[in-house]
PDB file of C-alpha atoms in Angstrom:
ATOM      1  CA  MET A 139     304.436 162.160  -7.210  1.00  0.00           C
ATOM      2  CA  ALA A 140     306.929 159.567  -6.059  1.00  0.00           C
ATOM      3  CA  ARG A 141     306.316 155.966  -5.167  1.00  0.00           C
ATOM      4  CA  VAL A 142     306.082 154.394  -1.723  1.00  0.00           C
ATOM      5  CA  MET A 143     307.902 151.108  -1.198  1.00  0.00           C
ATOM      6  CA  ALA A 144     307.080 148.374   1.314  1.00  0.00           C
ATOM      7  CA  ILE A 145     309.597 145.860   2.578  1.00  0.00           C
ATOM      8  CA  ASP A 146     308.822 142.513   4.174  1.00  0.00           C
ATOM      9  CA  TYR A 147     312.294 141.883   5.596  1.00  0.00           C
ATOM     10  CA  GLY A 148     313.504 138.389   6.317  1.00  0.00           C
ATOM     11  CA  LYS A 149     316.762 136.788   7.325  1.00  0.00           C
ATOM     12  CA  LYS A 150     317.096 135.001   3.948  1.00  0.00           C
ATOM     13  CA  ARG A 151     314.636 136.730   1.594  1.00  0.00           C
ATOM     14  CA  THR A 152     313.040 140.135   1.441  1.00  0.00           C
ATOM     15  CA  GLY A 153     309.756 140.869  -0.312  1.00  0.00           C
ATOM     16  CA  LEU A 154     309.271 144.230  -1.996  1.00  0.00           C
ATOM     17  CA  ALA A 155     306.181 146.080  -3.196  1.00  0.00           C
ATOM     18  CA  VAL A 156     305.678 149.576  -4.604  1.00  0.00           C
ATOM     19  CA  THR A 157     302.885 151.953  -5.404  1.00  0.00           C
ATOM     20  CA  ASP A 158     302.305 153.523  -8.760  1.00  0.00           C
ATOM     21  CA  PRO A 159     303.542 157.147  -9.018  1.00  0.00           C
ATOM     22  CA  LEU A 160     300.079 158.449  -8.019  1.00  0.00           C
ATOM     23  CA  GLN A 161     300.137 156.216  -4.922  1.00  0.00           C
ATOM     24  CA  LEU A 162     296.814 154.612  -5.726  1.00  0.00           C
ATOM     25  CA  ILE A 163     297.758 150.987  -6.405  1.00  0.00           C
ATOM     26  CA  ALA A 164     300.093 148.641  -4.512  1.00  0.00           C
ATOM     27  CA  SER A 165     301.860 146.026  -6.605  1.00  0.00           C
ATOM     28  CA  GLY A 166     304.354 143.341  -5.764  1.00  0.00           C
ATOM     29  CA  LEU A 167     307.779 144.212  -7.136  1.00  0.00           C
ATOM     30  CA  THR A 168     309.976 141.196  -6.424  1.00  0.00           C
ATOM     31  CA  THR A 169     311.693 139.127  -3.779  1.00  0.00           C
ATOM     32  CA  VAL A 170     315.454 139.470  -3.372  1.00  0.00           C
ATOM     33  CA  LEU A 171     317.958 137.589  -1.306  1.00  0.00           C
ATOM     34  CA  THR A 172     318.444 139.698   1.800  1.00  0.00           C
ATOM     35  CA  HIS A 173     322.187 140.066   1.308  1.00  0.00           C
ATOM     36  CA  GLU A 174     321.407 141.605  -2.130  1.00  0.00           C
ATOM     37  CA  LEU A 175     318.819 144.099  -0.830  1.00  0.00           C
ATOM     38  CA  ILE A 176     320.941 147.269  -0.679  1.00  0.00           C
ATOM     39  CA  PRO A 177     322.534 146.815  -4.141  1.00  0.00           C
ATOM     40  CA  PHE A 178     319.062 146.110  -5.568  1.00  0.00           C
ATOM     41  CA  LEU A 179     317.605 149.222  -3.919  1.00  0.00           C
ATOM     42  CA  LYS A 180     320.471 151.416  -5.150  1.00  0.00           C
ATOM     43  CA  LYS A 181     319.672 150.404  -8.729  1.00  0.00           C
ATOM     44  CA  TYR A 182     315.929 150.759  -8.223  1.00  0.00           C
ATOM     45  CA  PHE A 183     316.165 154.202  -6.586  1.00  0.00           C
ATOM     46  CA  ALA A 184     318.415 155.398  -9.413  1.00  0.00           C
ATOM     47  CA  ALA A 185     315.608 154.566 -11.864  1.00  0.00           C
ATOM     48  CA  GLU A 186     312.492 155.363  -9.792  1.00  0.00           C
ATOM     49  CA  GLU A 187     311.662 158.127  -7.338  1.00  0.00           C
ATOM     50  CA  VAL A 188     310.629 156.723  -3.954  1.00  0.00           C
ATOM     51  CA  GLU A 189     309.499 159.126  -1.236  1.00  0.00           C
ATOM     52  CA  MET A 190     309.098 156.700   1.655  1.00  0.00           C
ATOM     53  CA  ILE A 191     309.940 153.155   2.692  1.00  0.00           C
ATOM     54  CA  LEU A 192     307.547 151.161   4.851  1.00  0.00           C
ATOM     55  CA  ILE A 193     309.055 148.189   6.631  1.00  0.00           C
ATOM     56  CA  GLY A 194     307.104 145.491   8.401  1.00  0.00           C
ATOM     57  CA  GLU A 195     307.845 145.343  12.112  1.00  0.00           C
ATOM     58  CA  PRO A 196     307.468 141.812  13.458  1.00  0.00           C
ATOM     59  CA  LYS A 197     305.479 141.563  16.682  1.00  0.00           C
ATOM     60  CA  ASN A 198     303.930 138.727  18.626  1.00  0.00           C
ATOM     61  CA  LEU A 199     300.171 138.657  19.086  1.00  0.00           C
ATOM     62  CA  ASP A 200     300.598 140.335  22.478  1.00  0.00           C
ATOM     63  CA  GLY A 201     302.566 143.186  20.878  1.00  0.00           C
ATOM     64  CA  ASN A 202     305.971 142.130  22.180  1.00  0.00           C
ATOM     65  CA  ASP A 203     309.017 141.894  19.939  1.00  0.00           C
ATOM     66  CA  THR A 204     309.826 138.651  18.126  1.00  0.00           C
ATOM     67  CA  HIS A 205     313.198 137.069  17.402  1.00  0.00           C
ATOM     68  CA  ALA A 206     313.140 138.946  14.056  1.00  0.00           C
ATOM     69  CA  THR A 207     312.551 142.425  15.506  1.00  0.00           C
ATOM     70  CA  PRO A 208     316.294 143.134  16.042  1.00  0.00           C
ATOM     71  CA  LEU A 209     316.982 142.064  12.440  1.00  0.00           C
ATOM     72  CA  VAL A 210     314.459 144.598  11.171  1.00  0.00           C
ATOM     73  CA  ALA A 211     315.936 147.284  13.432  1.00  0.00           C
ATOM     74  CA  GLU A 212     319.360 146.618  11.895  1.00  0.00           C
ATOM     75  CA  CYS A 213     317.870 146.752   8.394  1.00  0.00           C
ATOM     76  CA  ILE A 214     316.330 150.144   9.206  1.00  0.00           C
ATOM     77  CA  ARG A 215     319.722 151.392  10.373  1.00  0.00           C
ATOM     78  CA  VAL A 216     321.346 150.231   7.126  1.00  0.00           C
ATOM     79  CA  LEU A 217     318.557 151.764   5.028  1.00  0.00           C
ATOM     80  CA  GLN A 218     318.895 155.112   6.803  1.00  0.00           C
ATOM     81  CA  LYS A 219     322.666 155.031   6.336  1.00  0.00           C
ATOM     82  CA  ASN A 220     322.473 154.242   2.607  1.00  0.00           C
ATOM     83  CA  PHE A 221     319.399 156.317   1.753  1.00  0.00           C
ATOM     84  CA  PRO A 222     319.291 159.194   4.267  1.00  0.00           C
ATOM     85  CA  HIS A 223     316.967 161.229   2.039  1.00  0.00           C
ATOM     86  CA  ILE A 224     314.194 158.575   2.150  1.00  0.00           C
ATOM     87  CA  PRO A 225     312.241 158.291   5.400  1.00  0.00           C
ATOM     88  CA  VAL A 226     311.669 154.781   6.786  1.00  0.00           C
ATOM     89  CA  LYS A 227     308.455 154.057   8.672  1.00  0.00           C
ATOM     90  CA  LYS A 228     307.796 150.882  10.685  1.00  0.00           C
ATOM     91  CA  VAL A 229     304.370 149.294  10.304  1.00  0.00           C
ATOM     92  CA  ASP A 230     302.793 146.363  12.125  1.00  0.00           C
ATOM     93  CA  GLU A 231     303.136 143.232  10.018  1.00  0.00           C
ATOM     94  CA  ARG A 232     301.249 140.806  12.225  1.00  0.00           C
ATOM     95  CA  PHE A 233     299.223 138.341  10.159  1.00  0.00           C
ATOM     96  CA  THR A 234     300.597 139.509   6.764  1.00  0.00           C
ATOM     97  CA  SER A 235     302.160 136.131   5.990  1.00  0.00           C
ATOM     98  CA  ARG A 236     298.943 134.327   6.885  1.00  0.00           C
ATOM     99  CA  ILE A 237     296.877 136.761   4.813  1.00  0.00           C
ATOM    100  CA  ALA A 238     299.333 136.358   1.923  1.00  0.00           C
ATOM    101  CA  PHE A 239     299.109 132.576   2.059  1.00  0.00           C
ATOM    102  CA  GLN A 240     295.303 132.710   2.218  1.00  0.00           C
ATOM    103  CA  SER A 241     295.197 135.071  -0.763  1.00  0.00           C
ATOM    104  CA  MET A 242     297.300 132.556  -2.703  1.00  0.00           C
ATOM    105  CA  ILE A 243     294.735 129.858  -1.908  1.00  0.00           C
ATOM    106  CA  ASP A 244     291.828 132.155  -2.759  1.00  0.00           C
ATOM    107  CA  SER A 245     293.370 133.064  -6.107  1.00  0.00           C
ATOM    108  CA  GLY A 246     293.591 129.389  -7.040  1.00  0.00           C
ATOM    109  CA  LEU A 247     297.356 128.931  -6.976  1.00  0.00           C
ATOM    110  CA  LYS A 248     298.402 125.303  -7.049  1.00  0.00           C
ATOM    111  CA  LYS A 249     299.895 123.803  -3.912  1.00  0.00           C
ATOM    112  CA  LYS A 250     303.341 123.718  -5.517  1.00  0.00           C
ATOM    113  CA  ASP A 251     303.175 127.462  -6.279  1.00  0.00           C
ATOM    114  CA  ARG A 252     301.979 128.226  -2.740  1.00  0.00           C
ATOM    115  CA  GLN A 253     305.185 126.664  -1.394  1.00  0.00           C
ATOM    116  CA  ASN A 254     307.209 129.457  -3.027  1.00  0.00           C
ATOM    117  CA  LYS A 255     308.216 131.385   0.099  1.00  0.00           C
ATOM    118  CA  GLY A 256     309.561 134.237  -2.023  1.00  0.00           C
ATOM    119  CA  LEU A 257     306.093 134.783  -3.450  1.00  0.00           C
ATOM    120  CA  VAL A 258     304.645 134.835   0.086  1.00  0.00           C
ATOM    121  CA  ASP A 259     307.202 137.529   1.024  1.00  0.00           C
ATOM    122  CA  GLU A 260     306.327 139.640  -2.021  1.00  0.00           C
ATOM    123  CA  ILE A 261     302.594 139.325  -1.356  1.00  0.00           C
ATOM    124  CA  SER A 262     303.198 140.189   2.327  1.00  0.00           C
ATOM    125  CA  ALA A 263     304.977 143.384   1.269  1.00  0.00           C
ATOM    126  CA  THR A 264     302.045 144.192  -1.008  1.00  0.00           C
ATOM    127  CA  ILE A 265     299.599 143.700   1.873  1.00  0.00           C
ATOM    128  CA  ILE A 266     301.664 146.033   4.085  1.00  0.00           C
ATOM    129  CA  LEU A 267     301.518 148.641   1.327  1.00  0.00           C
ATOM    130  CA  GLN A 268     297.796 148.175   0.642  1.00  0.00           C
ATOM    131  CA  GLU A 269     296.981 148.638   4.331  1.00  0.00           C
ATOM    132  CA  TYR A 270     299.059 151.822   4.374  1.00  0.00           C
ATOM    133  CA  LEU A 271     297.232 153.190   1.322  1.00  0.00           C
ATOM    134  CA  GLN A 272     293.811 152.331   2.806  1.00  0.00           C
ATOM    135  CA  ASN A 273     294.642 154.023   6.117  1.00  0.00           C
ATOM    136  CA  LYS A 274     296.077 157.059   4.336  1.00  0.00           C
ATOM    137  CA  MET A 275     292.752 157.885   2.687  1.00  0.00           C
TER     138      MET A 275
END
């Protein structure tokens, strides 16, 4: 089986997470600068088989689009252009950053480490992927 990748897209940084080849476990992969995302993915996809990309779709609590929604839509367009053989699926990402930050507190990370926004993005991508795997079963 191939992996599933989750993307927590941001204007500056993008968090990435992937499943294992059996699609049982979601793990944080890394955080990349957003302008380096496509080159990073080209290298990663050359080494690993990925069957689907999940991307967090930013929404307000009331379900309306946020200021970041058009940025994610553009990212999806670029992903589809560069990787037409890999389907891209939007998933609701409301609360993932808050859940990620809380999980950092719960795991005992020091305050200094919790200020690492790249780590929050990576954990957010992992949460998106975990929720997908739980709903898939």
